[in-house]
mmCIF file of C-alpha atoms in Angstrom:
data_model
loop_
_atom_site.group_PDB
_atom_site.id
_atom_site.type_symbol
_atom_site.label_atom_id
_atom_site.label_comp_id
_atom_site.label_asym_id
_atom_site.label_seq_id
_atom_site.Cartn_x
_atom_site.Cartn_y
_atom_site.Cartn_z
ATOM 1 C CA MET A 1 0.556 -0.991 -58.052
ATOM 2 C CA THR A 2 0.787 -0.774 -54.250
ATOM 3 C CA LEU A 3 0.416 2.716 -52.743
ATOM 4 C CA PRO A 4 2.669 3.240 -49.749
ATOM 5 C CA ASP A 5 1.027 3.279 -46.235
ATOM 6 C CA THR A 6 -0.157 6.729 -45.065
ATOM 7 C CA PRO A 7 -0.155 7.549 -41.474
ATOM 8 C CA ALA A 8 -3.700 6.801 -39.913
ATOM 9 C CA THR A 9 -5.534 10.087 -38.775
ATOM 10 C CA PRO A 10 -5.472 10.749 -35.364
ATOM 11 C CA ALA A 11 -8.960 9.652 -33.559
ATOM 12 C CA PRO A 12 -10.786 12.779 -32.668
ATOM 13 C CA LEU A 13 -10.706 14.218 -29.090
ATOM 14 C CA ARG A 14 -13.841 13.081 -27.401
ATOM 15 C CA LEU A 15 -14.516 14.194 -23.903
ATOM 16 C CA ALA A 16 -16.370 10.813 -22.961
ATOM 17 C CA ASP A 17 -13.027 9.021 -23.478
ATOM 18 C CA ILE A 18 -11.078 11.349 -21.438
ATOM 19 C CA ALA A 19 -13.450 11.213 -18.554
ATOM 20 C CA THR A 20 -13.712 7.562 -18.573
ATOM 21 C CA GLN A 21 -9.864 7.259 -18.729
ATOM 22 C CA ALA A 22 -9.289 10.057 -16.073
ATOM 23 C CA GLN A 23 -12.463 8.882 -13.889
ATOM 24 C CA VAL A 24 -14.019 12.357 -13.886
ATOM 25 C CA SER A 25 -17.148 13.922 -15.309
ATOM 26 C CA GLU A 26 -17.444 15.212 -18.971
ATOM 27 C CA ALA A 27 -17.925 18.618 -17.360
ATOM 28 C CA THR A 28 -14.727 18.437 -15.144
ATOM 29 C CA VAL A 29 -12.822 17.490 -18.379
ATOM 30 C CA SER A 30 -14.135 20.379 -20.111
ATOM 31 C CA ARG A 31 -13.459 22.834 -17.567
ATOM 32 C CA VAL A 32 -9.716 21.495 -17.341
ATOM 33 C CA LEU A 33 -9.525 21.723 -21.292
ATOM 34 C CA ASN A 34 -10.764 25.347 -21.334
ATOM 35 C CA GLY A 35 -8.442 26.344 -18.323
ATOM 36 C CA ARG A 36 -11.459 27.235 -16.053
ATOM 37 C CA ALA A 37 -11.109 27.573 -12.356
ATOM 38 C CA GLY A 38 -12.851 25.094 -9.939
ATOM 39 C CA VAL A 39 -10.855 22.245 -10.521
ATOM 40 C CA ALA A 40 -8.325 20.566 -7.869
ATOM 41 C CA ALA A 41 -4.828 20.295 -8.815
ATOM 42 C CA SER A 42 -4.936 16.384 -8.598
ATOM 43 C CA THR A 43 -7.995 16.442 -10.615
ATOM 44 C CA ARG A 44 -6.373 18.542 -13.206
ATOM 45 C CA GLN A 45 -3.178 16.405 -13.447
ATOM 46 C CA ARG A 46 -5.531 13.168 -13.914
ATOM 47 C CA VAL A 47 -7.179 14.825 -16.798
ATOM 48 C CA LEU A 48 -3.742 15.728 -18.252
ATOM 49 C CA ALA A 49 -2.274 12.357 -17.870
ATOM 50 C CA ALA A 50 -5.466 10.839 -19.303
ATOM 51 C CA LEU A 51 -4.868 13.202 -22.402
ATOM 52 C CA ASP A 52 -1.135 11.614 -22.532
ATOM 53 C CA VAL A 53 -2.095 7.973 -22.185
ATOM 54 C CA LEU A 54 -4.850 8.696 -24.993
ATOM 55 C CA GLY A 55 -2.174 9.955 -27.300
ATOM 56 C CA HIS A 56 -3.719 13.431 -27.324
ATOM 57 C CA ALA A 57 -1.465 16.411 -27.434
ATOM 58 C CA ARG A 58 -2.142 19.057 -24.757
ATOM 59 C CA PRO A 59 -3.960 22.249 -25.814
ATOM 60 C CA VAL A 60 -1.370 24.961 -25.932
ATOM 61 C CA ARG A 61 -3.011 27.125 -23.297
ATOM 62 C CA LEU A 62 -2.586 24.114 -20.763
ATOM 63 C CA ARG A 63 1.171 23.806 -21.380
ATOM 64 C CA ARG A 64 2.202 25.967 -18.352
ATOM 65 C CA ARG A 65 5.617 27.191 -17.618
ATOM 66 C CA SER A 66 7.595 25.031 -15.310
ATOM 67 C CA ALA A 67 7.986 26.463 -11.841
ATOM 68 C CA GLY A 68 11.651 25.138 -11.602
ATOM 69 C CA LEU A 69 13.710 22.116 -11.735
ATOM 70 C CA VAL A 70 13.681 19.861 -8.768
ATOM 71 C CA GLY A 71 16.329 16.997 -8.459
ATOM 72 C CA LEU A 72 15.539 13.676 -7.475
ATOM 73 C CA VAL A 73 18.933 11.529 -6.470
ATOM 74 C CA ILE A 74 18.282 7.969 -5.936
ATOM 75 C CA PRO A 75 21.094 4.913 -5.752
ATOM 76 C CA GLU A 76 20.077 2.906 -8.628
ATOM 77 C CA LEU A 77 17.197 1.682 -10.751
ATOM 78 C CA THR A 78 17.723 -2.243 -10.376
ATOM 79 C CA ASN A 79 15.915 -2.515 -7.036
ATOM 80 C CA PRO A 80 12.219 -1.986 -8.386
ATOM 81 C CA ILE A 81 11.214 -0.150 -5.205
ATOM 82 C CA PHE A 82 13.485 2.946 -6.340
ATOM 83 C CA PRO A 83 11.603 3.299 -9.839
ATOM 84 C CA ALA A 84 8.485 3.047 -7.760
ATOM 85 C CA PHE A 85 9.210 5.888 -5.603
ATOM 86 C CA ALA A 86 10.649 7.891 -8.543
ATOM 87 C CA GLN A 87 7.497 7.615 -10.694
ATOM 88 C CA ILE A 88 5.215 9.168 -7.717
ATOM 89 C CA ILE A 89 7.733 11.762 -6.792
ATOM 90 C CA GLU A 90 7.868 12.947 -10.366
ATOM 91 C CA GLN A 91 4.001 12.737 -10.656
ATOM 92 C CA SER A 92 3.644 14.830 -7.398
ATOM 93 C CA LEU A 93 6.083 17.325 -8.558
ATOM 94 C CA ALA A 94 4.501 17.861 -11.902
ATOM 95 C CA GLY A 95 1.316 18.138 -10.259
ATOM 96 C CA HIS A 96 2.713 21.304 -8.358
ATOM 97 C CA GLY A 97 4.196 22.478 -11.670
ATOM 98 C CA TYR A 98 7.775 21.671 -11.216
ATOM 99 C CA THR A 99 10.146 19.700 -13.633
ATOM 100 C CA PRO A 100 11.894 16.745 -12.161
ATOM 101 C CA VAL A 101 15.426 15.837 -13.021
ATOM 102 C CA LEU A 102 16.074 12.160 -12.201
ATOM 103 C CA CYS A 103 19.951 11.587 -10.976
ATOM 104 C CA THR A 104 20.790 7.826 -10.654
ATOM 105 C CA GLN A 105 24.194 6.640 -8.738
ATOM 106 C CA LEU A 106 25.514 3.987 -10.764
ATOM 107 C CA PRO A 107 28.619 1.835 -9.753
ATOM 108 C CA GLY A 108 31.819 3.728 -11.158
ATOM 109 C CA GLY A 109 29.397 6.616 -12.205
ATOM 110 C CA ALA A 110 29.034 10.178 -10.452
ATOM 111 C CA THR A 111 28.799 10.051 -6.559
ATOM 112 C CA GLU A 112 25.967 12.083 -4.885
ATOM 113 C CA ASP A 113 28.074 14.915 -4.118
ATOM 114 C CA GLU A 114 29.023 15.267 -7.715
ATOM 115 C CA LEU A 115 25.322 14.885 -8.847
ATOM 116 C CA VAL A 116 24.249 17.574 -6.273
ATOM 117 C CA GLU A 117 27.270 19.879 -7.803
ATOM 118 C CA GLN A 118 25.757 19.234 -11.290
ATOM 119 C CA LEU A 119 22.128 20.014 -9.973
ATOM 120 C CA GLU A 120 23.262 23.307 -8.488
ATOM 121 C CA GLU A 121 25.009 24.491 -11.579
ATOM 122 C CA ARG A 122 21.569 23.938 -13.364
ATOM 123 C CA GLY A 123 20.073 26.009 -10.890
ATOM 124 C CA VAL A 124 17.608 23.487 -9.260
ATOM 125 C CA THR A 125 14.897 24.851 -7.080
ATOM 126 C CA GLY A 126 15.288 21.963 -4.585
ATOM 127 C CA ILE A 127 16.295 18.400 -4.080
ATOM 128 C CA VAL A 128 14.866 14.954 -2.743
ATOM 129 C CA PHE A 129 17.277 12.686 -1.519
ATOM 130 C CA LEU A 130 16.179 8.728 -1.529
ATOM 131 C CA SER A 131 18.229 6.443 0.453
ATOM 132 C CA GLY A 132 21.343 8.535 -0.259
ATOM 133 C CA LEU A 133 24.192 9.135 2.217
ATOM 134 C CA HIS A 134 22.121 10.586 5.131
ATOM 135 C CA ALA A 135 20.917 7.044 5.499
ATOM 136 C CA ASP A 136 24.819 5.944 6.137
ATOM 137 C CA SER A 137 25.812 6.705 9.584
ATOM 138 C CA ARG A 138 29.313 6.703 8.764
ATOM 139 C CA ALA A 139 28.975 9.170 6.063
ATOM 140 C CA ASP A 140 29.760 13.114 7.087
ATOM 141 C CA PRO A 141 26.626 14.943 7.425
ATOM 142 C CA ALA A 142 28.143 18.265 6.870
ATOM 143 C CA ARG A 143 27.608 17.928 3.233
ATOM 144 C CA TYR A 144 23.945 18.576 3.672
ATOM 145 C CA THR A 145 24.715 21.438 6.160
ATOM 146 C CA ARG A 146 26.817 23.003 3.326
ATOM 147 C CA LEU A 147 24.025 22.383 0.958
ATOM 148 C CA ALA A 148 21.401 24.386 3.162
ATOM 149 C CA SER A 149 23.728 27.114 3.612
ATOM 150 C CA ARG A 150 23.777 27.675 -0.023
ATOM 151 C CA GLY A 151 20.152 28.268 0.034
ATOM 152 C CA VAL A 152 19.066 24.821 -1.634
ATOM 153 C CA PRO A 153 15.914 23.361 0.003
ATOM 154 C CA PHE A 154 15.847 19.447 0.226
ATOM 155 C CA VAL A 155 14.156 16.626 1.908
ATOM 156 C CA LEU A 156 15.625 13.115 2.759
ATOM 157 C CA ILE A 157 13.762 9.849 2.248
ATOM 158 C CA ASN A 158 14.593 6.498 4.032
ATOM 159 C CA GLY A 159 17.272 7.510 6.689
ATOM 160 C CA TYR A 160 17.521 9.876 9.534
ATOM 161 C CA HIS A 161 20.322 11.876 10.986
ATOM 162 C CA PRO A 162 20.122 14.060 14.028
ATOM 163 C CA GLY A 163 22.682 16.470 12.969
ATOM 164 C CA ILE A 164 20.870 17.713 9.604
ATOM 165 C CA ASP A 165 18.374 20.205 9.666
ATOM 166 C CA ALA A 166 15.874 19.252 7.293
ATOM 167 C CA PRO A 167 12.646 17.349 6.829
ATOM 168 C CA PHE A 168 12.826 13.305 6.869
ATOM 169 C CA VAL A 169 10.491 10.789 5.456
ATOM 170 C CA SER A 170 10.686 7.362 6.629
ATOM 171 C CA PRO A 171 8.821 4.139 6.962
ATOM 172 C CA ASP A 172 8.614 2.516 10.565
ATOM 173 C CA ASP A 173 11.386 -0.032 10.037
ATOM 174 C CA GLY A 174 11.194 -1.336 13.476
ATOM 175 C CA ALA A 175 7.522 -1.868 13.413
ATOM 176 C CA ALA A 176 8.002 -3.733 10.034
ATOM 177 C CA ALA A 177 10.444 -6.013 11.686
ATOM 178 C CA ARG A 178 7.956 -6.760 14.449
ATOM 179 C CA MET A 179 5.181 -7.192 12.039
ATOM 180 C CA ALA A 180 7.038 -10.004 10.163
ATOM 181 C CA VAL A 181 8.219 -11.800 13.525
ATOM 182 C CA ARG A 182 4.704 -11.699 14.982
ATOM 183 C CA HIS A 183 3.437 -13.416 11.691
ATOM 184 C CA LEU A 184 6.004 -16.130 11.684
ATOM 185 C CA ALA A 185 5.417 -16.492 15.528
ATOM 186 C CA GLU A 186 1.635 -16.806 14.905
ATOM 187 C CA LEU A 187 2.324 -19.622 12.195
ATOM 188 C CA GLY A 188 4.454 -21.522 15.058
ATOM 189 C CA HIS A 189 7.897 -20.493 14.114
ATOM 190 C CA GLU A 190 10.335 -20.072 16.777
ATOM 191 C CA ARG A 191 13.753 -20.186 14.981
ATOM 192 C CA ILE A 192 13.276 -17.013 13.253
ATOM 193 C CA GLY A 193 16.471 -15.000 11.504
ATOM 194 C CA LEU A 194 16.896 -11.814 10.032
ATOM 195 C CA ALA A 195 18.687 -10.931 6.599
ATOM 196 C CA VAL A 196 19.321 -7.173 6.593
ATOM 197 C CA GLY A 197 21.663 -4.661 5.021
ATOM 198 C CA PRO A 198 24.865 -3.518 6.638
ATOM 199 C CA ALA A 199 24.365 -2.051 10.187
ATOM 200 C CA ARG A 200 25.853 1.233 9.328
ATOM 201 C CA TYR A 201 22.694 2.132 7.513
ATOM 202 C CA VAL A 202 19.920 3.465 9.522
ATOM 203 C CA PRO A 203 17.016 1.463 8.159
ATOM 204 C CA SER A 204 19.007 -1.714 8.423
ATOM 205 C CA ARG A 205 19.876 -1.158 12.092
ATOM 206 C CA ARG A 206 16.231 -0.123 12.870
ATOM 207 C CA LYS A 207 14.748 -3.121 11.428
ATOM 208 C CA ALA A 208 17.113 -5.033 13.465
ATOM 209 C CA GLU A 209 16.362 -3.320 16.601
ATOM 210 C CA GLY A 210 12.824 -4.060 16.000
ATOM 211 C CA PHE A 211 13.439 -7.728 15.344
ATOM 212 C CA THR A 212 15.411 -8.376 18.686
ATOM 213 C CA ALA A 213 12.826 -6.646 20.690
ATOM 214 C CA ALA A 214 9.855 -8.872 18.670
ATOM 215 C CA LEU A 215 12.052 -11.830 19.594
ATOM 216 C CA ALA A 216 11.926 -10.720 23.311
ATOM 217 C CA GLU A 217 8.293 -10.025 23.216
ATOM 218 C CA SER A 218 7.171 -13.070 21.557
ATOM 219 C CA PHE A 219 9.887 -15.910 22.987
ATOM 220 C CA GLY A 220 11.409 -13.847 25.876
ATOM 221 C CA LEU A 221 14.834 -14.368 23.911
ATOM 222 C CA PRO A 222 17.520 -12.398 25.630
ATOM 223 C CA ARG A 223 19.089 -9.595 23.517
ATOM 224 C CA GLY A 224 22.405 -11.249 22.829
ATOM 225 C CA GLN A 225 20.765 -14.470 21.699
ATOM 226 C CA ALA A 226 18.371 -12.586 19.364
ATOM 227 C CA GLU A 227 21.362 -10.721 17.784
ATOM 228 C CA ARG A 228 22.888 -14.203 17.000
ATOM 229 C CA ARG A 229 19.804 -14.244 14.613
ATOM 230 C CA VAL A 230 20.612 -11.302 12.683
ATOM 231 C CA ARG A 231 22.700 -11.545 9.634
ATOM 232 C CA HIS A 232 23.958 -8.210 8.142
ATOM 233 C CA THR A 233 25.073 -8.418 4.620
ATOM 234 C CA LEU A 234 24.994 -6.594 1.271
ATOM 235 C CA PHE A 235 21.741 -5.439 -0.258
ATOM 236 C CA GLY A 236 20.213 -7.571 -2.961
ATOM 237 C CA VAL A 237 19.538 -10.925 -4.199
ATOM 238 C CA GLU A 238 23.027 -12.100 -3.547
ATOM 239 C CA GLY A 239 23.479 -10.789 -0.072
ATOM 240 C CA GLY A 240 19.946 -12.163 0.915
ATOM 241 C CA HIS A 241 21.196 -15.558 -0.460
ATOM 242 C CA ALA A 242 24.441 -15.419 1.720
ATOM 243 C CA ALA A 243 22.516 -14.346 4.875
ATOM 244 C CA ALA A 244 19.895 -16.973 4.428
ATOM 245 C CA ALA A 245 22.469 -19.797 3.786
ATOM 246 C CA ALA A 246 24.112 -18.565 7.183
ATOM 247 C CA LEU A 247 20.913 -18.597 9.063
ATOM 248 C CA LEU A 248 19.884 -22.203 7.750
ATOM 249 C CA ASP A 249 23.434 -23.533 8.414
ATOM 250 C CA ASP A 250 24.082 -22.167 11.604
ATOM 251 C CA GLU A 251 20.939 -21.402 13.208
ATOM 252 C CA GLY A 252 18.588 -23.868 11.792
ATOM 253 C CA CYS A 253 15.957 -21.296 10.962
ATOM 254 C CA THR A 254 12.453 -22.044 9.905
ATOM 255 C CA GLY A 255 11.535 -18.522 9.246
ATOM 256 C CA ILE A 256 13.604 -15.505 7.746
ATOM 257 C CA VAL A 257 12.574 -11.933 7.781
ATOM 258 C CA CYS A 258 14.298 -9.844 4.795
ATOM 259 C CA GLY A 259 15.322 -6.462 4.668
ATOM 260 C CA SER A 260 14.241 -6.111 1.093
ATOM 261 C CA ASP A 261 12.091 -8.226 -1.517
ATOM 262 C CA LEU A 262 15.201 -8.662 -3.410
ATOM 263 C CA MET A 263 16.818 -10.030 -0.319
ATOM 264 C CA ALA A 264 13.996 -12.297 0.144
ATOM 265 C CA LEU A 265 14.190 -13.962 -3.291
ATOM 266 C CA GLY A 266 17.893 -14.517 -2.507
ATOM 267 C CA ALA A 267 16.793 -16.466 0.573
ATOM 268 C CA VAL A 268 14.318 -18.378 -1.638
ATOM 269 C CA ARG A 269 16.922 -19.277 -3.928
ATOM 270 C CA ALA A 270 19.373 -20.257 -0.713
ATOM 271 C CA ALA A 271 16.431 -22.640 0.564
ATOM 272 C CA ARG A 272 15.877 -24.532 -2.733
ATOM 273 C CA GLN A 273 19.627 -25.195 -3.476
ATOM 274 C CA ARG A 274 19.431 -26.998 -0.088
ATOM 275 C CA GLY A 275 16.552 -28.803 -1.347
ATOM 276 C CA LEU A 276 14.096 -26.867 1.097
ATOM 277 C CA GLU A 277 10.463 -26.146 -0.009
ATOM 278 C CA VAL A 278 9.221 -22.511 0.640
ATOM 279 C CA PRO A 279 7.043 -22.356 2.361
ATOM 280 C CA GLY A 280 7.298 -25.999 3.647
ATOM 281 C CA ALA A 281 10.363 -26.129 5.290
ATOM 282 C CA LEU A 282 11.149 -22.363 5.275
ATOM 283 C CA SER A 283 8.980 -19.385 5.414
ATOM 284 C CA VAL A 284 10.320 -16.127 4.200
ATOM 285 C CA VAL A 285 9.172 -12.459 4.492
ATOM 286 C CA GLY A 286 10.321 -9.445 2.572
ATOM 287 C CA PHE A 287 10.080 -5.699 2.871
ATOM 288 C CA ASP A 288 8.874 -3.212 0.267
ATOM 289 C CA ASP A 289 6.254 -4.882 -1.702
ATOM 290 C CA SER A 290 8.019 -4.006 -5.012
ATOM 291 C CA PRO A 291 5.939 -4.019 -8.170
ATOM 292 C CA LEU A 292 5.341 -7.471 -9.522
ATOM 293 C CA ILE A 293 6.602 -9.324 -6.448
ATOM 294 C CA ALA A 294 2.944 -10.734 -5.942
ATOM 295 C CA PHE A 295 3.607 -12.845 -9.154
ATOM 296 C CA THR A 296 7.173 -14.461 -8.045
ATOM 297 C CA ASP A 297 7.302 -18.085 -7.126
ATOM 298 C CA PRO A 298 5.841 -18.583 -4.588
ATOM 299 C CA PRO A 299 4.188 -15.221 -4.240
ATOM 300 C CA LEU A 300 6.102 -13.433 -1.556
ATOM 301 C CA THR A 301 4.783 -12.310 1.948
ATOM 302 C CA THR A 302 5.949 -8.880 2.460
ATOM 303 C CA VAL A 303 5.817 -5.850 4.508
ATOM 304 C CA ARG A 304 4.439 -2.941 2.276
ATOM 305 C CA GLN A 305 6.378 0.161 2.495
ATOM 306 C CA PRO A 306 3.884 3.001 2.124
ATOM 307 C CA VAL A 307 5.641 4.393 -1.059
ATOM 308 C CA GLN A 308 2.511 6.743 -2.213
ATOM 309 C CA ALA A 309 2.035 8.167 1.094
ATOM 310 C CA MET A 310 5.979 8.795 1.792
ATOM 311 C CA ALA A 311 6.634 10.114 -1.630
ATOM 312 C CA THR A 312 3.702 12.376 -1.585
ATOM 313 C CA ALA A 313 4.702 13.723 1.926
ATOM 314 C CA ALA A 314 8.313 14.266 0.638
ATOM 315 C CA VAL A 315 7.231 16.507 -2.190
ATOM 316 C CA GLY A 316 4.885 18.478 0.163
ATOM 317 C CA ALA A 317 7.503 19.030 2.883
ATOM 318 C CA LEU A 318 9.773 20.246 -0.119
ATOM 319 C CA ILE A 319 7.372 22.503 -1.501
ATOM 320 C CA GLU A 320 6.736 24.096 1.939
ATOM 321 C CA GLU A 321 10.408 24.454 2.384
ATOM 322 C CA ILE A 322 10.919 26.211 -1.148
ATOM 323 C CA HIS A 323 7.844 28.634 -0.394
ATOM 324 C CA ASP A 324 9.274 29.262 2.904
ATOM 325 C CA ARG A 325 12.699 30.236 1.769
ATOM 326 C CA ALA A 326 10.988 32.393 -1.231
ATOM 327 C CA ARG A 327 9.345 34.256 1.658
ATOM 328 C CA GLY A 328 12.709 34.612 3.468
ATOM 329 C CA HIS A 329 11.331 33.425 6.750
ATOM 330 C CA ARG A 330 12.146 29.695 6.900
ATOM 331 C CA THR A 331 11.712 27.967 10.367
ATOM 332 C CA THR A 332 13.565 24.906 11.634
ATOM 333 C CA ARG A 333 12.480 21.742 9.782
ATOM 334 C CA HIS A 334 14.516 19.108 11.533
ATOM 335 C CA SER A 335 11.782 16.713 12.029
ATOM 336 C CA GLU A 336 10.971 13.096 10.652
ATOM 337 C CA PHE A 337 7.630 12.011 9.250
ATOM 338 C CA VAL A 338 7.181 8.150 10.178
ATOM 339 C CA PHE A 339 4.761 6.085 8.063
ATOM 340 C CA ARG A 340 3.525 2.728 9.369
ATOM 341 C CA PRO A 341 3.749 -0.203 6.976
ATOM 342 C CA GLU A 342 1.202 -2.799 6.223
ATOM 343 C CA LEU A 343 2.008 -6.931 6.416
ATOM 344 C CA VAL A 344 0.867 -8.371 3.082
ATOM 345 C CA VAL A 345 0.511 -12.275 3.472
ATOM 346 C CA ARG A 346 0.903 -14.382 0.468
ATOM 347 C CA GLY A 347 2.316 -17.472 -0.383
ATOM 348 C CA SER A 348 5.828 -17.529 0.986
ATOM 349 C CA THR A 349 4.785 -18.071 4.593
ATOM 350 C CA GLY A 350 3.280 -20.916 5.955
ATOM 351 C CA PRO A 351 3.001 -23.132 9.371
ATOM 352 C CA VAL A 352 6.063 -24.743 10.837
ATOM 353 C CA ARG A 353 6.344 -28.554 10.313
ATOM 354 C CA GLY A 354 6.046 -30.240 13.420
#
């Protein structure tokens, strides 16, 4: 006779295990579990996260009431940089006591305006926009003016518009392009091209401006000639492939700077279809340093977008907006916080062939 399997008894809760997972002392874990003061919010969050990872339910006294809902509106999830941003933003919001509501724009699905309307219907306390219509120079910024007039605090990431009175958080796109060009120039490359998204998007335009300035600085290339090395295309692998193909065929480039990691993977594919080795015959630089990008073939040299710092700053700015509005004395927040990216050299760039 075979007895049915019975559920395993959960392992007892041990302070040492939680302390190891959270990288804090057992005394700190004890203070958090007993709801005592004297523990930083970030440390408390690490302990709670350790409980979750280890499969232990949080004590009832630690299940604090949400301070409110905060919407996070992002373009899509297929580009791994967007889930990376979303994860850190949601963690940071949770650390402040807010419950994040993720809204993703899918092809043929709800528009940004429709998502905002749905969030307002649910009484959100604030909204974070990531690479939204604020980044599109052709979009009407009045939608954000109307949102502010309805008393909804918001913050905007990746994209700047002077007509929107709100905090902006951006990477230094121009500096990113200059870093990439200088890296390729130091490797001996002179025929360098740029594959980047549509010109109407602020990050694409800023990268193009940084790129043409870097060609002038490194090679004395006139602006008109430098602009001929820029290919504006669709975001993603296919866009990167098409732009790289044009740069290889029309300009004979030996180095290509790309507006995203996915575009860089498209550039690598275009080179291989022509029998060109990467980095032997073509060096490729991406942008973002998306998760897992270090494990591509070859591992991608890229300019790392400071996601952790940007996401944390965006949440901090939003919380300040929320508190100011609650106190009834909001001041003008029309400012842009710009974060410097970092060049990460891997295997997709190498010396130019003689």
